Amino acid sequence: MPDVLLMLDTLGRFVTTTVAGPVVLWTLVALAAWGGLRLVPSPPLVQYWTRVGVLLALPLGLAAALLDLGLPGEVFRPVSDVPWLGRTLAPIVVDAASTGTSASPAWRILFVGAGIGAIGAGGAAVVALTRLAADAYALHRFRAAHPPNAPAWVQEQVDTHATTLGITRPVSVCCAPDIAVPMTVGGGRPRLFLPESLCSDEQALAMTLTHELVHVQRFDYVVHVLVRTVRALFVAHPLVPIYARAVATYREQACDAAVLATNRVPRKAYATLLLQWTQRVSSTPASALGLAYSSSTLKSRISAMTSHVVPSRPALSLVLSALLLVTTFTLMACGDVGTEEPSNATPPDAPVPPTEIDTQPQLDGGMQALYSAVTYPDIAQEHGVEGRMVVQFVVTRDGTPTDLTILNADVQGEGPTPPEDAAQSLEDAALDAVRGMTFTPGEHEGQAVNAQMAVPIRFQLPE
C-alpha cells in the first residue's frame, strides 16, 4: 500500500506541477473564445475555424510544454546545469519500523487525488481511442466494400462541380442501395457515398453534390478526424466535447451557407432535402467517422438558413483560426517563462546523456543493497520527522558515485516547522547511503563513461 500511495503521490505532483498549468491556461482561453464568439455575431465559417483552432491548440500546446521539460515523464525537476535528467532508479521507502504505513499529512491528499484523477482520465482516453480505432476500422471495411461505381453522367457532374469549386484532387463516387445518407470520406483521395435513389432526382442530386464537394474543398474530413482524435485524448475535460459538438454544428452550417450562396439552390427545397436525410440518418459505425448527416444539428441548421446569411471569407476565417491556434500554443508552451536555458557546451568530464549510453550503470547488489544501507536517524524519529527527496549523482568511469545532490527535499514534522537537525539528518542519511554504493559504470561505444542518475528516497513513520 505505501508503494501505491507513493506512486499516486508522485504522479499527482507531476500532474499538478507540469500538466495542470497549460491545461488551465487553455481552459481560460477556450472560455474567453467561446464567450467572444457568442457576444460578437459572426458567420458560421468563422465560428467553425475559430473553434477548430482552439481545440487543436490543446494537444499542440501541451506537447510543447511537456517537451520543454526535457523528459516529460520525470516528476522531479533537476536543479543542475545538465539539461536532462539521468536514469532514475526505483524509489526507496525507509520505514521506521518493519511494518506500518506512512502517516501522510493532510495536504498530500491533493497529490494522491490528482494522481487518481490522472489515471481515470487516462483510462477514459484509452476507451475513447479504442472506440475511435473501431470506427476507423469499420469505415475502412465500408470503403473497401463500396468501390467507385457511379454512372458516367453522375461522375461527370461531380467533376464539373469540383472544377467550379477549384478542387484539383480526384473525387470518386459510389452509389449503392445500402447507403442510407450521403457521406464524404477521405482527404487526399476523397470518395462520395450516395444513396442510389438520388440518381432519379436531378435537383436533389445537384444540391447533395454541391454540399459534399464543399466539404471536400475545405478538407473538412481531415479536420473531423483531428477533432475526433483530440476529443478522444481529452474526453475527461468537460470543455472538449462541448467544443467538438460545436465544431460539427458550425461545420454543417458553414457548408449550408456556401451551398445557398451559389444562388442555384432554392432555400425551401434545400431545407426539405436536409429534413429528408436527417430522417434517414445512419447509425452504422462507418458513418460515425465519415462526414454523414446528423439529426442533432438539423434545428440549428434550419434556423441559420432562415436568418440573414452574412457572407464570409474563407481566407479570413483560416487566418483567424491560425492566429488563435498560434497564440494559444505559444502561451501554453511558454508557461515556464523565466527559467534559464542551460548552456549547450558540454565539459569534457560531464556525464553523457542517457540517450547516448549503450549500457546503463548497474548498482552492485541491486536495489536491496541500497535499501539495506539507508538508516532512519534516531533524531528524526524522536521528533516525528519524515520526508521524501531525490538524490542525484554521477556514476564515474570507475563506478564511484560523485557530485551527490539533494533535489526536491520535502520534510515534515509533528510541528509546523521540524527541527533543523532532525530534517538535515534525513538528507545526510540518504547521501551517506548512496555515497557508500558501488556501480558497474555505464558504457558508450565500448568505453566506460560518466552517467548521471537519481534515486527517490522516502522516510516514513508508522501510524
Short mmCIF file of N, CA and C in Angstrom, two decimals, residues 340-448:
data_model
loop_
_atom_site.label_atom_id
_atom_site.label_comp_id
_atom_site.label_asym_id
_atom_site.label_seq_id
_atom_site.Cartn_x
_atom_site.Cartn_y
_atom_site.Cartn_z
N GLU A 340 16.05 29.57 -16.79
CA GLU A 340 17.26 29.77 -17.56
C GLU A 340 17.51 28.59 -18.46
N GLU A 341 17.94 28.87 -19.67
CA GLU A 341 18.29 27.82 -20.60
C GLU A 341 19.72 27.41 -20.31
N PRO A 342 19.99 26.13 -20.12
CA PRO A 342 21.34 25.68 -19.87
C PRO A 342 22.22 25.85 -21.09
N SER A 343 23.47 26.01 -20.81
CA SER A 343 24.43 26.16 -21.91
C SER A 343 24.55 24.87 -22.69
N ASN A 344 24.75 25.00 -24.02
CA ASN A 344 24.90 23.82 -24.86
C ASN A 344 26.30 23.23 -24.77
N ALA A 345 27.23 24.00 -24.20
CA ALA A 345 28.59 23.49 -24.09
C ALA A 345 28.66 22.37 -23.06
N THR A 346 29.32 21.28 -23.41
CA THR A 346 29.43 20.12 -22.53
C THR A 346 30.89 19.96 -22.10
N PRO A 347 31.20 20.10 -20.79
CA PRO A 347 32.57 19.91 -20.32
C PRO A 347 33.06 18.51 -20.65
N PRO A 348 34.38 18.33 -20.76
CA PRO A 348 34.93 17.02 -21.12
C PRO A 348 34.51 15.91 -20.17
N ASP A 349 34.44 16.21 -18.84
CA ASP A 349 34.10 15.17 -17.88
C ASP A 349 32.62 15.18 -17.52
N ALA A 350 31.83 15.90 -18.27
CA ALA A 350 30.40 15.94 -17.97
C ALA A 350 29.77 14.58 -18.26
N PRO A 351 28.72 14.23 -17.52
CA PRO A 351 28.06 12.95 -17.77
C PRO A 351 27.44 12.90 -19.16
N VAL A 352 27.46 11.73 -19.73
CA VAL A 352 26.90 11.53 -21.07
C VAL A 352 25.38 11.43 -20.94
N PRO A 353 24.63 12.08 -21.84
CA PRO A 353 23.16 11.97 -21.78
C PRO A 353 22.70 10.52 -21.84
N PRO A 354 21.64 10.18 -21.10
CA PRO A 354 21.16 8.78 -21.06
C PRO A 354 20.85 8.21 -22.42
N THR A 355 20.38 9.05 -23.35
CA THR A 355 20.02 8.54 -24.68
C THR A 355 21.23 8.09 -25.47
N GLU A 356 22.43 8.55 -25.06
CA GLU A 356 23.65 8.17 -25.79
C GLU A 356 24.42 7.04 -25.10
N ILE A 357 23.93 6.57 -23.97
CA ILE A 357 24.61 5.50 -23.25
C ILE A 357 24.09 4.16 -23.74
N ASP A 358 24.99 3.32 -24.18
CA ASP A 358 24.59 2.00 -24.70
C ASP A 358 24.23 1.05 -23.56
N THR A 359 25.02 1.07 -22.48
CA THR A 359 24.76 0.22 -21.31
C THR A 359 24.67 1.11 -20.07
N GLN A 360 23.51 1.11 -19.43
CA GLN A 360 23.32 1.96 -18.26
C GLN A 360 24.11 1.41 -17.06
N PRO A 361 24.52 2.30 -16.14
CA PRO A 361 25.19 1.82 -14.92
C PRO A 361 24.29 0.89 -14.13
N GLN A 362 24.89 -0.10 -13.49
CA GLN A 362 24.15 -1.06 -12.68
C GLN A 362 24.65 -1.00 -11.24
N LEU A 363 23.71 -0.97 -10.30
CA LEU A 363 24.05 -0.92 -8.88
C LEU A 363 24.50 -2.29 -8.41
N ASP A 364 25.70 -2.36 -7.86
CA ASP A 364 26.21 -3.64 -7.35
C ASP A 364 25.36 -4.08 -6.16
N GLY A 365 24.85 -5.29 -6.23
CA GLY A 365 24.00 -5.80 -5.17
C GLY A 365 22.53 -5.46 -5.36
N GLY A 366 22.21 -4.69 -6.42
CA GLY A 366 20.82 -4.37 -6.70
C GLY A 366 20.25 -3.35 -5.72
N MET A 367 18.96 -3.08 -5.86
CA MET A 367 18.30 -2.10 -5.01
C MET A 367 18.25 -2.53 -3.55
N GLN A 368 18.31 -3.83 -3.32
CA GLN A 368 18.30 -4.32 -1.93
C GLN A 368 19.52 -3.82 -1.17
N ALA A 369 20.66 -3.71 -1.87
CA ALA A 369 21.87 -3.21 -1.21
C ALA A 369 21.69 -1.77 -0.75
N LEU A 370 21.07 -0.95 -1.60
CA LEU A 370 20.84 0.44 -1.21
C LEU A 370 19.79 0.53 -0.11
N TYR A 371 18.76 -0.28 -0.19
CA TYR A 371 17.72 -0.29 0.84
C TYR A 371 18.32 -0.64 2.20
N SER A 372 19.21 -1.62 2.22
CA SER A 372 19.83 -2.04 3.48
C SER A 372 20.77 -0.98 4.02
N ALA A 373 21.31 -0.14 3.14
CA ALA A 373 22.30 0.84 3.58
C ALA A 373 21.65 2.09 4.18
N VAL A 374 20.38 2.33 3.87
CA VAL A 374 19.71 3.54 4.38
C VAL A 374 19.18 3.27 5.78
N THR A 375 19.53 4.13 6.71
CA THR A 375 19.05 4.00 8.08
C THR A 375 18.21 5.22 8.43
N TYR A 376 17.18 5.00 9.26
CA TYR A 376 16.31 6.09 9.69
C TYR A 376 16.94 6.72 10.93
N PRO A 377 17.43 7.96 10.87
CA PRO A 377 18.13 8.57 12.01
C PRO A 377 17.24 8.63 13.26
N ASP A 378 17.85 8.36 14.42
CA ASP A 378 17.10 8.38 15.68
C ASP A 378 16.52 9.76 15.97
N ILE A 379 17.30 10.82 15.66
CA ILE A 379 16.82 12.17 15.98
C ILE A 379 15.57 12.51 15.16
N ALA A 380 15.50 11.99 13.96
CA ALA A 380 14.32 12.25 13.14
C ALA A 380 13.11 11.50 13.69
N GLN A 381 13.33 10.27 14.16
CA GLN A 381 12.21 9.51 14.74
C GLN A 381 11.72 10.16 16.03
N GLU A 382 12.65 10.66 16.84
CA GLU A 382 12.28 11.26 18.12
C GLU A 382 11.41 12.51 17.93
N HIS A 383 11.67 13.24 16.87
CA HIS A 383 10.90 14.47 16.62
C HIS A 383 9.76 14.25 15.63
N GLY A 384 9.48 13.00 15.29
CA GLY A 384 8.37 12.71 14.38
C GLY A 384 8.56 13.29 12.99
N VAL A 385 9.81 13.29 12.51
CA VAL A 385 10.12 13.88 11.21
C VAL A 385 10.15 12.79 10.15
N GLU A 386 9.47 13.03 9.05
CA GLU A 386 9.52 12.14 7.89
C GLU A 386 9.60 12.99 6.64
N GLY A 387 9.93 12.40 5.53
CA GLY A 387 10.05 13.20 4.32
C GLY A 387 10.48 12.38 3.13
N ARG A 388 10.59 13.08 2.03
CA ARG A 388 10.99 12.46 0.77
C ARG A 388 11.94 13.39 0.06
N MET A 389 12.80 12.83 -0.77
CA MET A 389 13.79 13.62 -1.51
C MET A 389 14.33 12.78 -2.65
N VAL A 390 15.06 13.43 -3.53
CA VAL A 390 15.71 12.75 -4.64
C VAL A 390 17.20 13.00 -4.52
N VAL A 391 17.97 11.91 -4.54
CA VAL A 391 19.43 12.03 -4.54
C VAL A 391 19.90 11.91 -5.98
N GLN A 392 20.45 12.97 -6.51
CA GLN A 392 21.01 12.95 -7.87
C GLN A 392 22.52 12.85 -7.77
N PHE A 393 23.12 12.04 -8.61
CA PHE A 393 24.56 11.82 -8.53
C PHE A 393 25.09 11.39 -9.90
N VAL A 394 26.40 11.36 -9.98
CA VAL A 394 27.08 10.94 -11.21
C VAL A 394 27.89 9.69 -10.91
N VAL A 395 27.66 8.65 -11.69
CA VAL A 395 28.46 7.43 -11.60
C VAL A 395 29.66 7.60 -12.53
N THR A 396 30.85 7.64 -11.93
CA THR A 396 32.05 7.89 -12.73
C THR A 396 32.46 6.65 -13.50
N ARG A 397 33.55 6.79 -14.27
CA ARG A 397 34.03 5.69 -15.09
C ARG A 397 34.49 4.50 -14.27
N ASP A 398 34.86 4.74 -12.99
CA ASP A 398 35.30 3.62 -12.14
C ASP A 398 34.18 3.10 -11.25
N GLY A 399 32.96 3.58 -11.46
CA GLY A 399 31.82 3.06 -10.72
C GLY A 399 31.56 3.72 -9.38
N THR A 400 32.20 4.86 -9.11
CA THR A 400 32.02 5.56 -7.83
C THR A 400 30.99 6.67 -7.99
N PRO A 401 30.02 6.78 -7.08
CA PRO A 401 29.07 7.89 -7.14
C PRO A 401 29.69 9.18 -6.63
N THR A 402 29.61 10.25 -7.40
CA THR A 402 30.15 11.54 -7.02
C THR A 402 29.12 12.62 -7.31
N ASP A 403 29.45 13.86 -6.93
CA ASP A 403 28.58 15.01 -7.17
C ASP A 403 27.17 14.76 -6.66
N LEU A 404 27.08 14.25 -5.42
CA LEU A 404 25.77 13.95 -4.86
C LEU A 404 25.03 15.24 -4.50
N THR A 405 23.77 15.30 -4.87
CA THR A 405 22.95 16.49 -4.63
C THR A 405 21.55 16.06 -4.20
N ILE A 406 21.01 16.79 -3.23
CA ILE A 406 19.63 16.55 -2.81
C ILE A 406 18.71 17.46 -3.62
N LEU A 407 17.71 16.86 -4.24
CA LEU A 407 16.73 17.62 -5.02
C LEU A 407 15.35 17.46 -4.41
N ASN A 408 14.55 18.49 -4.48
CA ASN A 408 13.13 18.43 -4.12
C ASN A 408 12.89 17.83 -2.74
N ALA A 409 13.71 18.22 -1.76
CA ALA A 409 13.51 17.72 -0.40
C ALA A 409 12.19 18.23 0.17
N ASP A 410 11.42 17.33 0.71
CA ASP A 410 10.11 17.67 1.30
C ASP A 410 10.05 16.99 2.66
N VAL A 411 10.37 17.72 3.71
CA VAL A 411 10.46 17.16 5.06
C VAL A 411 9.36 17.77 5.92
N GLN A 412 8.66 16.92 6.66
CA GLN A 412 7.56 17.36 7.52
C GLN A 412 7.74 16.76 8.91
N GLY A 413 7.28 17.51 9.91
CA GLY A 413 7.34 17.03 11.28
C GLY A 413 6.01 17.17 11.98
N GLU A 414 5.98 16.86 13.25
CA GLU A 414 4.75 16.96 14.02
C GLU A 414 4.33 18.41 14.22
N GLY A 415 5.30 19.31 14.33
CA GLY A 415 5.00 20.73 14.50
C GLY A 415 4.98 21.43 13.16
N PRO A 416 4.73 22.75 13.16
CA PRO A 416 4.71 23.49 11.90
C PRO A 416 6.05 23.52 11.20
N THR A 417 7.14 23.52 11.99
CA THR A 417 8.49 23.53 11.42
C THR A 417 9.32 22.46 12.10
N PRO A 418 9.79 21.44 11.39
CA PRO A 418 10.59 20.39 12.02
C PRO A 418 11.95 20.94 12.44
N PRO A 419 12.53 20.41 13.52
CA PRO A 419 13.86 20.86 13.95
C PRO A 419 14.86 20.72 12.81
N GLU A 420 15.72 21.71 12.67
CA GLU A 420 16.66 21.73 11.55
C GLU A 420 17.59 20.52 11.58
N ASP A 421 18.06 20.14 12.78
CA ASP A 421 18.98 19.00 12.87
C ASP A 421 18.28 17.71 12.45
N ALA A 422 17.02 17.56 12.86
CA ALA A 422 16.29 16.35 12.51
C ALA A 422 16.04 16.28 11.00
N ALA A 423 15.67 17.43 10.41
CA ALA A 423 15.44 17.46 8.97
C ALA A 423 16.72 17.19 8.20
N GLN A 424 17.84 17.79 8.66
CA GLN A 424 19.11 17.59 7.98
C GLN A 424 19.58 16.16 8.10
N SER A 425 19.21 15.49 9.19
CA SER A 425 19.66 14.11 9.38
C SER A 425 19.11 13.18 8.30
N LEU A 426 17.89 13.47 7.81
CA LEU A 426 17.34 12.63 6.74
C LEU A 426 18.14 12.79 5.46
N GLU A 427 18.48 14.03 5.12
CA GLU A 427 19.28 14.26 3.91
C GLU A 427 20.65 13.61 4.04
N ASP A 428 21.26 13.74 5.23
CA ASP A 428 22.58 13.14 5.44
C ASP A 428 22.52 11.62 5.32
N ALA A 429 21.45 11.02 5.86
CA ALA A 429 21.31 9.56 5.79
C ALA A 429 21.17 9.10 4.35
N ALA A 430 20.41 9.85 3.54
CA ALA A 430 20.23 9.49 2.13
C ALA A 430 21.54 9.63 1.37
N LEU A 431 22.28 10.72 1.62
CA LEU A 431 23.55 10.93 0.93
C LEU A 431 24.57 9.87 1.33
N ASP A 432 24.65 9.56 2.62
CA ASP A 432 25.62 8.55 3.09
C ASP A 432 25.35 7.19 2.47
N ALA A 433 24.06 6.83 2.35
CA ALA A 433 23.73 5.53 1.79
C ALA A 433 24.16 5.43 0.34
N VAL A 434 23.86 6.46 -0.44
CA VAL A 434 24.23 6.42 -1.87
C VAL A 434 25.74 6.53 -2.03
N ARG A 435 26.37 7.34 -1.19
CA ARG A 435 27.82 7.52 -1.29
C ARG A 435 28.56 6.20 -1.05
N GLY A 436 28.00 5.32 -0.25
CA GLY A 436 28.66 4.06 0.06
C GLY A 436 28.42 2.97 -0.97
N MET A 437 27.66 3.25 -2.01
CA MET A 437 27.38 2.24 -3.02
C MET A 437 28.48 2.20 -4.09
N THR A 438 28.57 1.08 -4.79
CA THR A 438 29.45 0.94 -5.95
C THR A 438 28.61 0.49 -7.14
N PHE A 439 29.04 0.90 -8.31
CA PHE A 439 28.29 0.62 -9.53
C PHE A 439 29.19 0.00 -10.59
N THR A 440 28.58 -0.73 -11.48
CA THR A 440 29.24 -1.09 -12.73
C THR A 440 28.99 0.07 -13.69
N PRO A 441 30.05 0.76 -14.13
CA PRO A 441 29.84 2.00 -14.88
C PRO A 441 29.10 1.79 -16.20
N GLY A 442 28.49 2.87 -16.68
CA GLY A 442 27.83 2.83 -17.98
C GLY A 442 28.85 2.85 -19.10
N GLU A 443 28.42 2.42 -20.27
CA GLU A 443 29.32 2.34 -21.41
C GLU A 443 28.70 3.00 -22.63
N HIS A 444 29.58 3.61 -23.42
CA HIS A 444 29.19 4.18 -24.70
C HIS A 444 30.24 3.80 -25.73
N GLU A 445 29.80 3.06 -26.74
CA GLU A 445 30.69 2.55 -27.78
C GLU A 445 31.86 1.77 -27.18
N GLY A 446 31.52 0.96 -26.16
CA GLY A 446 32.52 0.08 -25.55
C GLY A 446 33.42 0.74 -24.54
N GLN A 447 33.24 2.03 -24.26
CA GLN A 447 34.07 2.75 -23.31
C GLN A 447 33.25 3.17 -22.10
N ALA A 448 33.87 3.05 -20.90
CA ALA A 448 33.18 3.49 -19.69
C ALA A 448 33.05 5.01 -19.71
#
